[in-house]
Amino acid sequence: MTKLIRTTALTCGLAITGSAFAEAPAPYDITPELIEAATSEGSVVFYTATDVAVAEQLAELFKSTYPGIEVQVERAGSERVFQRIGQETSSGIQNADVIETSDAVHFEYFKRHEWLEAMVPQEVADKWPEDEKDPDGYFAAYRAHLSVLAYRSDMLDEADAPKTWNDLLKPEYSGKMVKAHPGYSGTVMSATYSLVELLGWDYFEQLGAQDVMQVQSSTEPPKKLAQGERIIQADGNEYNIFRLQDEGVPITIVYPEEGTPIAVGNAGVLAGAPHPNAAKLFYAFLFSHEAQQLNSDSGGLRSFHPDVVEKDSRTPLSEIPLLHVDAEKLEAMILEIKSNYEKFFGT
């Protein structure tokens, strides 16, 4: 664990908690004047924790919609994005324009430290649920996805497959599982918190003794299943599995009755963004129906846009018991999660 992440985690709950924020700014539309100003800047830099293939498709859609503006996609796990922004900001470097991660704590931290520029796209003002956007206008939920249990259905019969989280502790699954790391992935940080709240640390201690393949990003476990290196995903994102299923890879998702962790990916614009008009345009574009539908169709991401239509093959969120994250409680548990995880999984 780097010194920056350790220090950040320790100070999250203490910094600027009493700050008052101004009323959210008036919503804005995409106007010809904004497009002209953004085009004159010529580029926008996007730090994202979304899978790179999905983020690049989104960038291509933006460039085809607004010719003359390049999009530089910088993709890493949520915790690495968080670390990089912290390092650059503390060094006076202003590189990123628009940022997004799937860790519930990050944007509350960015907001408290006044690292974000308040702005509210009209689409967010008109169509986003109130609890999926910051009341002061500093960020909004760009996407959501689940951290799911899954298995290779051609290598494991349904009758023999796990049905609950506790099933993963059965001896017959030892050496057959893969999972991601909460020190790298915001999705898995949120999922680990949710399952600790549900099952306690004893569950993770026993899971750690199951000879689990450890990877970093939540995007990686589905890929290990696709490659046949493991047959069970103990955690990892849902959207990569959707994409693999669309390609014909035989993977089945399990939504346990006791609940499935949901991770929300917030997005915002950094204060002092080097391309302020392109950032404002790109930020509004992220919440457009076209961008959100692409995320659903090609990326398998869940959207809060009411006009997005999901594929019939996917189980609607309304039918899945969900485990939500309390960001304040998670913030207080970050060090505990990282420390216990390292102890139980040896990494």
mmCIF file of C-alpha atoms in Angstrom:
data_model
loop_
_atom_site.group_PDB
_atom_site.id
_atom_site.type_symbol
_atom_site.label_atom_id
_atom_site.label_comp_id
_atom_site.label_asym_id
_atom_site.label_seq_id
_atom_site.Cartn_x
_atom_site.Cartn_y
_atom_site.Cartn_z
ATOM 1 C CA MET A 1 0.000 0.000 0.000
ATOM 2 C CA THR A 2 1.432 3.346 -0.975
ATOM 3 C CA LYS A 3 1.976 6.124 1.525
ATOM 4 C CA LEU A 4 -0.448 8.349 -0.367
ATOM 5 C CA ILE A 5 -3.320 5.888 -0.234
ATOM 6 C CA ARG A 6 -2.655 5.136 3.431
ATOM 7 C CA THR A 7 -2.532 8.846 4.315
ATOM 8 C CA THR A 8 -5.588 9.631 2.230
ATOM 9 C CA ALA A 9 -7.611 6.908 3.877
ATOM 10 C CA LEU A 10 -6.643 8.119 7.330
ATOM 11 C CA THR A 11 -7.567 11.714 6.631
ATOM 12 C CA CYS A 12 -10.735 11.207 4.603
ATOM 13 C CA GLY A 13 -13.041 11.390 7.569
ATOM 14 C CA LEU A 14 -11.309 14.413 9.075
ATOM 15 C CA ALA A 15 -10.773 16.841 6.243
ATOM 16 C CA ILE A 16 -12.977 19.865 5.693
ATOM 17 C CA THR A 17 -16.054 18.104 7.076
ATOM 18 C CA GLY A 18 -17.495 21.402 8.181
ATOM 19 C CA SER A 19 -17.177 23.197 4.854
ATOM 20 C CA ALA A 20 -20.289 24.818 3.473
ATOM 21 C CA PHE A 21 -20.999 24.600 -0.224
ATOM 22 C CA ALA A 22 -22.870 27.073 -2.342
ATOM 23 C CA GLU A 23 -26.172 26.217 -3.948
ATOM 24 C CA ALA A 24 -25.826 24.046 -7.038
ATOM 25 C CA PRO A 25 -25.303 26.109 -10.214
ATOM 26 C CA ALA A 26 -28.071 26.451 -12.753
ATOM 27 C CA PRO A 27 -28.250 23.534 -15.206
ATOM 28 C CA TYR A 28 -26.663 24.065 -18.600
ATOM 29 C CA ASP A 29 -27.428 22.864 -22.113
ATOM 30 C CA ILE A 30 -25.004 22.013 -24.897
ATOM 31 C CA THR A 31 -25.037 25.134 -27.056
ATOM 32 C CA PRO A 32 -23.305 26.051 -30.324
ATOM 33 C CA GLU A 33 -21.159 28.466 -28.330
ATOM 34 C CA LEU A 34 -20.003 25.720 -25.958
ATOM 35 C CA ILE A 35 -19.237 23.399 -28.878
ATOM 36 C CA GLU A 36 -17.228 26.142 -30.609
ATOM 37 C CA ALA A 37 -15.242 26.925 -27.461
ATOM 38 C CA ALA A 38 -14.606 23.214 -26.808
ATOM 39 C CA THR A 39 -13.505 22.638 -30.394
ATOM 40 C CA SER A 40 -11.028 25.499 -30.142
ATOM 41 C CA GLU A 41 -9.397 23.691 -27.178
ATOM 42 C CA GLY A 42 -9.086 20.577 -29.316
ATOM 43 C CA SER A 43 -8.971 17.821 -26.696
ATOM 44 C CA VAL A 44 -10.253 16.490 -23.389
ATOM 45 C CA VAL A 45 -8.550 14.120 -20.917
ATOM 46 C CA PHE A 46 -10.719 11.469 -19.248
ATOM 47 C CA TYR A 47 -9.500 9.523 -16.198
ATOM 48 C CA THR A 48 -11.775 6.511 -15.829
ATOM 49 C CA ALA A 49 -12.159 3.185 -14.047
ATOM 50 C CA THR A 50 -14.527 1.814 -16.699
ATOM 51 C CA ASP A 51 -13.115 -1.039 -18.769
ATOM 52 C CA VAL A 52 -10.870 0.451 -21.451
ATOM 53 C CA ALA A 53 -12.788 -1.129 -24.365
ATOM 54 C CA VAL A 54 -16.011 0.529 -23.193
ATOM 55 C CA ALA A 55 -14.326 3.860 -22.475
ATOM 56 C CA GLU A 56 -12.711 3.885 -25.931
ATOM 57 C CA GLN A 57 -16.078 3.228 -27.607
ATOM 58 C CA LEU A 58 -17.522 6.144 -25.675
ATOM 59 C CA ALA A 59 -14.607 8.328 -26.809
ATOM 60 C CA GLU A 60 -15.214 7.369 -30.439
ATOM 61 C CA LEU A 61 -18.902 8.259 -30.138
ATOM 62 C CA PHE A 62 -17.973 11.653 -28.703
ATOM 63 C CA LYS A 63 -15.445 12.326 -31.467
ATOM 64 C CA SER A 64 -17.961 11.390 -34.161
ATOM 65 C CA THR A 65 -20.540 13.665 -32.531
ATOM 66 C CA TYR A 66 -18.107 16.560 -32.027
ATOM 67 C CA PRO A 67 -15.412 16.355 -34.736
ATOM 68 C CA GLY A 68 -12.205 18.195 -33.972
ATOM 69 C CA ILE A 69 -12.040 17.279 -30.280
ATOM 70 C CA GLU A 70 -9.731 14.418 -29.348
ATOM 71 C CA VAL A 71 -10.373 12.310 -26.264
ATOM 72 C CA GLN A 72 -7.431 10.993 -24.259
ATOM 73 C CA VAL A 73 -8.652 8.015 -22.226
ATOM 74 C CA GLU A 74 -6.559 7.158 -19.168
ATOM 75 C CA ARG A 75 -7.938 3.938 -17.676
ATOM 76 C CA ALA A 76 -6.962 2.307 -14.363
ATOM 77 C CA GLY A 77 -8.645 0.736 -11.353
ATOM 78 C CA SER A 78 -10.571 3.157 -9.169
ATOM 79 C CA GLU A 79 -7.992 3.167 -6.395
ATOM 80 C CA ARG A 80 -5.208 3.903 -8.891
ATOM 81 C CA VAL A 81 -7.231 6.744 -10.455
ATOM 82 C CA PHE A 82 -7.799 8.132 -6.957
ATOM 83 C CA GLN A 83 -4.096 7.867 -6.157
ATOM 84 C CA ARG A 84 -3.037 9.507 -9.405
ATOM 85 C CA ILE A 85 -5.385 12.455 -8.945
ATOM 86 C CA GLY A 86 -4.080 12.902 -5.409
ATOM 87 C CA GLN A 87 -0.460 12.821 -6.538
ATOM 88 C CA GLU A 88 -1.003 15.239 -9.420
ATOM 89 C CA THR A 89 -3.099 17.661 -7.400
ATOM 90 C CA SER A 90 -0.646 17.740 -4.493
ATOM 91 C CA SER A 91 2.157 18.432 -7.010
ATOM 92 C CA GLY A 92 0.279 21.247 -8.739
ATOM 93 C CA ILE A 93 -0.164 19.203 -11.930
ATOM 94 C CA GLN A 94 -3.392 19.786 -13.850
ATOM 95 C CA ASN A 95 -3.689 17.026 -16.415
ATOM 96 C CA ALA A 96 -7.165 15.490 -16.173
ATOM 97 C CA ASP A 97 -10.376 17.231 -17.182
ATOM 98 C CA VAL A 98 -13.150 14.734 -16.408
ATOM 99 C CA ILE A 99 -12.836 11.878 -13.905
ATOM 100 C CA GLU A 100 -14.893 8.884 -12.803
ATOM 101 C CA THR A 101 -14.398 5.999 -10.356
ATOM 102 C CA SER A 102 -16.592 3.323 -8.809
ATOM 103 C CA ASP A 103 -15.570 3.833 -5.174
ATOM 104 C CA ALA A 104 -18.361 5.427 -3.125
ATOM 105 C CA VAL A 105 -15.901 7.433 -1.033
ATOM 106 C CA HIS A 106 -13.825 9.151 -3.712
ATOM 107 C CA PHE A 107 -16.120 11.926 -4.866
ATOM 108 C CA GLU A 108 -17.127 12.902 -1.356
ATOM 109 C CA TYR A 109 -13.400 13.241 -0.660
ATOM 110 C CA PHE A 110 -12.770 15.251 -3.855
ATOM 111 C CA LYS A 111 -15.680 17.526 -3.014
ATOM 112 C CA ARG A 112 -14.507 18.186 0.544
ATOM 113 C CA HIS A 113 -11.051 19.065 -0.710
ATOM 114 C CA GLU A 114 -12.537 21.443 -3.311
ATOM 115 C CA TRP A 115 -10.959 19.566 -6.210
ATOM 116 C CA LEU A 116 -14.164 19.571 -8.288
ATOM 117 C CA GLU A 117 -15.901 22.230 -10.367
ATOM 118 C CA ALA A 118 -19.641 22.381 -9.729
ATOM 119 C CA MET A 119 -21.712 22.018 -12.894
ATOM 120 C CA VAL A 120 -25.033 20.377 -13.695
ATOM 121 C CA PRO A 121 -25.877 19.176 -17.209
ATOM 122 C CA GLN A 122 -29.542 19.746 -18.050
ATOM 123 C CA GLU A 123 -30.012 16.003 -18.604
ATOM 124 C CA VAL A 124 -28.918 15.313 -15.027
ATOM 125 C CA ALA A 125 -31.143 18.063 -13.630
ATOM 126 C CA ASP A 126 -34.193 16.806 -15.528
ATOM 127 C CA LYS A 127 -33.848 13.025 -15.420
ATOM 128 C CA TRP A 128 -31.484 11.761 -12.714
ATOM 129 C CA PRO A 129 -32.810 10.409 -9.398
ATOM 130 C CA GLU A 130 -32.133 12.835 -6.563
ATOM 131 C CA ASP A 131 -30.103 10.281 -4.613
ATOM 132 C CA GLU A 132 -27.831 9.666 -7.627
ATOM 133 C CA LYS A 133 -26.515 13.225 -7.929
ATOM 134 C CA ASP A 134 -24.724 15.531 -5.545
ATOM 135 C CA PRO A 135 -27.130 18.148 -4.130
ATOM 136 C CA ASP A 136 -24.441 20.820 -4.535
ATOM 137 C CA GLY A 137 -23.814 19.926 -8.180
ATOM 138 C CA TYR A 138 -20.251 18.602 -7.949
ATOM 139 C CA PHE A 139 -20.821 15.107 -9.357
ATOM 140 C CA ALA A 140 -23.451 12.623 -10.496
ATOM 141 C CA ALA A 141 -23.788 8.886 -11.058
ATOM 142 C CA TYR A 142 -22.464 8.233 -14.547
ATOM 143 C CA ARG A 143 -22.947 4.456 -14.342
ATOM 144 C CA ALA A 144 -23.644 1.561 -12.029
ATOM 145 C CA HIS A 145 -22.792 -2.111 -12.085
ATOM 146 C CA LEU A 146 -22.842 -5.109 -9.806
ATOM 147 C CA SER A 147 -20.060 -7.203 -8.338
ATOM 148 C CA VAL A 148 -21.341 -10.669 -9.056
ATOM 149 C CA LEU A 149 -20.848 -14.342 -8.382
ATOM 150 C CA ALA A 150 -20.566 -16.285 -11.659
ATOM 151 C CA TYR A 151 -19.390 -19.591 -13.119
ATOM 152 C CA ARG A 152 -18.508 -21.337 -16.372
ATOM 153 C CA SER A 153 -21.652 -23.294 -17.227
ATOM 154 C CA ASP A 154 -19.785 -25.624 -19.600
ATOM 155 C CA MET A 155 -17.373 -26.644 -16.845
ATOM 156 C CA LEU A 156 -19.756 -26.773 -13.888
ATOM 157 C CA ASP A 157 -23.309 -28.131 -13.875
ATOM 158 C CA GLU A 158 -25.998 -25.828 -12.500
ATOM 159 C CA ALA A 159 -26.777 -28.335 -9.745
ATOM 160 C CA ASP A 160 -23.148 -28.216 -8.601
ATOM 161 C CA ALA A 161 -22.707 -24.456 -8.922
ATOM 162 C CA PRO A 162 -22.682 -22.065 -5.921
ATOM 163 C CA LYS A 163 -25.995 -20.394 -5.137
ATOM 164 C CA THR A 164 -24.967 -18.205 -2.188
ATOM 165 C CA TRP A 165 -21.867 -16.367 -1.001
ATOM 166 C CA ASN A 166 -21.361 -18.921 1.758
ATOM 167 C CA ASP A 167 -21.361 -21.691 -0.841
ATOM 168 C CA LEU A 168 -17.947 -20.419 -1.965
ATOM 169 C CA LEU A 169 -16.522 -21.805 1.275
ATOM 170 C CA LYS A 170 -17.271 -25.406 0.266
ATOM 171 C CA PRO A 171 -14.135 -27.578 -0.067
ATOM 172 C CA GLU A 172 -14.981 -28.617 -3.631
ATOM 173 C CA TYR A 173 -14.470 -25.042 -4.852
ATOM 174 C CA SER A 174 -10.930 -24.708 -3.495
ATOM 175 C CA GLY A 175 -8.488 -23.757 -6.249
ATOM 176 C CA LYS A 176 -11.295 -23.022 -8.708
ATOM 177 C CA MET A 177 -12.043 -19.365 -7.945
ATOM 178 C CA VAL A 178 -10.776 -15.951 -9.004
ATOM 179 C CA LYS A 179 -11.428 -12.578 -7.384
ATOM 180 C CA ALA A 180 -10.271 -8.969 -7.592
ATOM 181 C CA HIS A 181 -8.540 -6.800 -4.984
ATOM 182 C CA PRO A 182 -10.115 -4.001 -2.889
ATOM 183 C CA GLY A 183 -6.788 -2.169 -2.783
ATOM 184 C CA TYR A 184 -6.973 -1.694 -6.563
ATOM 185 C CA SER A 185 -10.645 -1.878 -7.484
ATOM 186 C CA GLY A 186 -13.270 0.536 -6.176
ATOM 187 C CA THR A 187 -15.942 -1.957 -7.186
ATOM 188 C CA VAL A 188 -14.391 -4.640 -5.003
ATOM 189 C CA MET A 189 -13.735 -2.193 -2.168
ATOM 190 C CA SER A 190 -17.479 -1.491 -2.131
ATOM 191 C CA ALA A 191 -18.325 -5.184 -2.514
ATOM 192 C CA THR A 192 -15.977 -6.182 0.302
ATOM 193 C CA TYR A 193 -17.575 -3.615 2.602
ATOM 194 C CA SER A 194 -21.067 -4.897 1.708
ATOM 195 C CA LEU A 195 -20.181 -8.540 2.330
ATOM 196 C CA VAL A 196 -18.385 -7.755 5.600
ATOM 197 C CA GLU A 197 -21.561 -6.017 6.738
ATOM 198 C CA LEU A 198 -23.599 -9.050 5.637
ATOM 199 C CA LEU A 199 -21.359 -11.989 6.586
ATOM 200 C CA GLY A 200 -18.552 -10.662 8.791
ATOM 201 C CA TRP A 201 -14.784 -11.017 8.524
ATOM 202 C CA ASP A 202 -14.968 -14.741 9.325
ATOM 203 C CA TYR A 203 -16.328 -15.242 5.823
ATOM 204 C CA PHE A 204 -13.286 -13.607 4.219
ATOM 205 C CA GLU A 205 -10.885 -15.435 6.492
ATOM 206 C CA GLN A 206 -12.347 -18.751 5.318
ATOM 207 C CA LEU A 207 -12.490 -17.611 1.692
ATOM 208 C CA GLY A 208 -8.826 -16.651 1.876
ATOM 209 C CA ALA A 209 -8.002 -20.264 2.707
ATOM 210 C CA GLN A 210 -9.662 -21.490 -0.513
ATOM 211 C CA ASP A 211 -6.618 -21.075 -2.807
ATOM 212 C CA VAL A 212 -8.262 -18.196 -4.675
ATOM 213 C CA MET A 213 -6.538 -16.706 -7.735
ATOM 214 C CA GLN A 214 -5.963 -13.023 -6.939
ATOM 215 C CA VAL A 215 -6.131 -10.356 -9.676
ATOM 216 C CA GLN A 216 -6.340 -6.569 -9.453
ATOM 217 C CA SER A 217 -9.201 -4.918 -11.329
ATOM 218 C CA SER A 218 -12.819 -6.047 -11.178
ATOM 219 C CA THR A 219 -12.603 -6.297 -14.972
ATOM 220 C CA GLU A 220 -10.180 -9.232 -14.737
ATOM 221 C CA PRO A 221 -12.145 -12.112 -13.108
ATOM 222 C CA PRO A 222 -14.589 -12.369 -16.041
ATOM 223 C CA LYS A 223 -11.608 -12.582 -18.400
ATOM 224 C CA LYS A 224 -10.073 -15.400 -16.339
ATOM 225 C CA LEU A 225 -13.355 -17.293 -16.650
ATOM 226 C CA ALA A 226 -13.396 -16.675 -20.404
ATOM 227 C CA GLN A 227 -9.869 -18.051 -20.686
ATOM 228 C CA GLY A 228 -10.791 -21.099 -18.606
ATOM 229 C CA GLU A 229 -8.136 -20.373 -15.962
ATOM 230 C CA ARG A 230 -10.786 -20.534 -13.237
ATOM 231 C CA ILE A 231 -14.408 -21.665 -13.337
ATOM 232 C CA ILE A 232 -15.927 -19.527 -10.545
ATOM 233 C CA GLN A 233 -15.864 -15.759 -10.070
ATOM 234 C CA ALA A 234 -16.001 -14.880 -6.374
ATOM 235 C CA ASP A 235 -16.337 -11.190 -7.222
ATOM 236 C CA GLY A 236 -15.858 -8.998 -10.265
ATOM 237 C CA ASN A 237 -17.938 -6.768 -12.448
ATOM 238 C CA GLU A 238 -21.165 -7.756 -14.114
ATOM 239 C CA TYR A 239 -20.725 -5.718 -17.277
ATOM 240 C CA ASN A 240 -17.733 -7.656 -18.595
ATOM 241 C CA ILE A 241 -19.708 -10.866 -18.171
ATOM 242 C CA PHE A 242 -22.585 -9.379 -20.162
ATOM 243 C CA ARG A 243 -20.156 -8.580 -22.959
ATOM 244 C CA LEU A 244 -18.668 -12.083 -22.874
ATOM 245 C CA GLN A 245 -22.148 -13.628 -22.899
ATOM 246 C CA ASP A 246 -22.962 -11.560 -25.994
ATOM 247 C CA GLU A 247 -19.853 -13.105 -27.598
ATOM 248 C CA GLY A 248 -21.112 -16.597 -26.787
ATOM 249 C CA VAL A 249 -18.885 -17.417 -23.807
ATOM 250 C CA PRO A 250 -20.859 -19.814 -21.520
ATOM 251 C CA ILE A 251 -20.856 -17.900 -18.221
ATOM 252 C CA THR A 252 -23.817 -17.827 -15.849
ATOM 253 C CA ILE A 253 -24.355 -15.054 -13.288
ATOM 254 C CA VAL A 254 -25.736 -15.882 -9.856
ATOM 255 C CA TYR A 255 -27.648 -13.233 -7.897
ATOM 256 C CA PRO A 256 -27.764 -14.665 -4.335
ATOM 257 C CA GLU A 257 -30.973 -14.195 -2.378
ATOM 258 C CA GLU A 258 -29.052 -12.452 0.402
ATOM 259 C CA GLY A 259 -28.066 -9.684 -2.023
ATOM 260 C CA THR A 260 -25.537 -8.570 -4.633
ATOM 261 C CA PRO A 261 -23.235 -5.546 -4.099
ATOM 262 C CA ILE A 262 -23.886 -2.566 -6.369
ATOM 263 C CA ALA A 263 -21.143 -0.074 -7.232
ATOM 264 C CA VAL A 264 -21.979 3.402 -8.516
ATOM 265 C CA GLY A 265 -19.480 5.174 -10.738
ATOM 266 C CA ASN A 266 -19.662 8.911 -10.161
ATOM 267 C CA ALA A 267 -18.215 11.432 -12.599
ATOM 268 C CA GLY A 268 -17.167 15.053 -12.233
ATOM 269 C CA VAL A 269 -14.991 17.821 -13.673
ATOM 270 C CA LEU A 270 -11.765 18.745 -11.911
ATOM 271 C CA ALA A 271 -11.344 22.340 -10.782
ATOM 272 C CA GLY A 272 -8.697 23.993 -12.935
ATOM 273 C CA ALA A 273 -9.260 21.537 -15.778
ATOM 274 C CA PRO A 274 -6.799 22.339 -18.591
ATOM 275 C CA HIS A 275 -9.582 22.180 -21.211
ATOM 276 C CA PRO A 276 -12.530 23.720 -19.313
ATOM 277 C CA ASN A 277 -14.955 24.031 -22.229
ATOM 278 C CA ALA A 278 -14.167 20.607 -23.672
ATOM 279 C CA ALA A 279 -14.522 19.213 -20.139
ATOM 280 C CA LYS A 280 -17.931 20.843 -19.753
ATOM 281 C CA LEU A 281 -19.062 19.470 -23.121
ATOM 282 C CA PHE A 282 -17.704 15.962 -22.479
ATOM 283 C CA TYR A 283 -19.239 15.889 -19.007
ATOM 284 C CA ALA A 284 -22.683 16.701 -20.399
ATOM 285 C CA PHE A 285 -22.166 14.137 -23.156
ATOM 286 C CA LEU A 286 -21.526 11.391 -20.565
ATOM 287 C CA PHE A 287 -25.116 11.715 -19.341
ATOM 288 C CA SER A 288 -26.749 11.965 -22.766
ATOM 289 C CA HIS A 289 -29.185 9.270 -23.862
ATOM 290 C CA GLU A 290 -26.817 8.252 -26.671
ATOM 291 C CA ALA A 291 -23.822 7.765 -24.372
ATOM 292 C CA GLN A 292 -25.858 6.017 -21.708
ATOM 293 C CA GLN A 293 -27.463 3.678 -24.249
ATOM 294 C CA LEU A 294 -24.016 2.814 -25.645
ATOM 295 C CA ASN A 295 -22.829 2.018 -22.116
ATOM 296 C CA SER A 296 -25.777 -0.323 -21.719
ATOM 297 C CA ASP A 297 -25.687 -1.953 -25.150
ATOM 298 C CA SER A 298 -21.955 -2.354 -25.646
ATOM 299 C CA GLY A 299 -20.657 -2.044 -22.110
ATOM 300 C CA GLY A 300 -23.287 -3.865 -20.084
ATOM 301 C CA LEU A 301 -23.419 -0.996 -17.602
ATOM 302 C CA ARG A 302 -26.521 -0.073 -15.646
ATOM 303 C CA SER A 303 -27.846 3.430 -16.255
ATOM 304 C CA PHE A 304 -29.952 5.869 -14.255
ATOM 305 C CA HIS A 305 -31.214 7.490 -17.470
ATOM 306 C CA PRO A 306 -34.935 6.652 -17.635
ATOM 307 C CA ASP A 307 -34.924 6.382 -21.441
ATOM 308 C CA VAL A 308 -32.229 3.683 -21.634
ATOM 309 C CA VAL A 309 -33.609 0.283 -22.679
ATOM 310 C CA GLU A 310 -31.712 -2.767 -21.458
ATOM 311 C CA LYS A 311 -31.386 -5.992 -23.408
ATOM 312 C CA ASP A 312 -34.090 -8.567 -22.706
ATOM 313 C CA SER A 313 -31.466 -11.143 -21.729
ATOM 314 C CA ARG A 314 -30.457 -9.146 -18.632
ATOM 315 C CA THR A 315 -32.143 -9.387 -15.256
ATOM 316 C CA PRO A 316 -33.587 -5.960 -14.370
ATOM 317 C CA LEU A 317 -32.167 -4.278 -11.276
ATOM 318 C CA SER A 318 -35.695 -4.184 -9.866
ATOM 319 C CA GLU A 319 -35.624 -7.997 -9.642
ATOM 320 C CA ILE A 320 -32.228 -8.276 -7.918
ATOM 321 C CA PRO A 321 -31.783 -7.926 -4.135
ATOM 322 C CA LEU A 322 -29.071 -5.262 -3.877
ATOM 323 C CA LEU A 323 -26.465 -4.494 -1.225
ATOM 324 C CA HIS A 324 -25.955 -0.732 -1.138
ATOM 325 C CA VAL A 325 -22.926 1.083 0.257
ATOM 326 C CA ASP A 326 -23.021 3.594 3.069
ATOM 327 C CA ALA A 327 -20.159 5.850 1.939
ATOM 328 C CA GLU A 328 -19.601 7.323 5.401
ATOM 329 C CA LYS A 329 -19.260 3.871 7.008
ATOM 330 C CA LEU A 330 -17.084 2.594 4.172
ATOM 331 C CA GLU A 331 -14.805 5.602 4.522
ATOM 332 C CA ALA A 332 -14.187 4.721 8.158
ATOM 333 C CA MET A 333 -13.401 1.091 7.239
ATOM 334 C CA ILE A 334 -10.898 1.562 4.399
ATOM 335 C CA LEU A 335 -7.793 0.811 6.424
ATOM 336 C CA GLU A 336 -9.486 -2.112 8.160
ATOM 337 C CA ILE A 337 -10.540 -3.598 4.832
ATOM 338 C CA LYS A 338 -7.082 -3.290 3.306
ATOM 339 C CA SER A 339 -5.343 -4.625 6.397
ATOM 340 C CA ASN A 340 -7.626 -7.621 6.887
ATOM 341 C CA TYR A 341 -7.641 -8.419 3.206
ATOM 342 C CA GLU A 342 -3.859 -8.512 3.122
ATOM 343 C CA LYS A 343 -3.855 -10.749 6.185
ATOM 344 C CA PHE A 344 -6.422 -13.218 4.836
ATOM 345 C CA PHE A 345 -5.328 -13.337 1.187
ATOM 346 C CA GLY A 346 -1.617 -12.696 1.572
ATOM 347 C CA THR A 347 -1.554 -9.824 -0.872
#
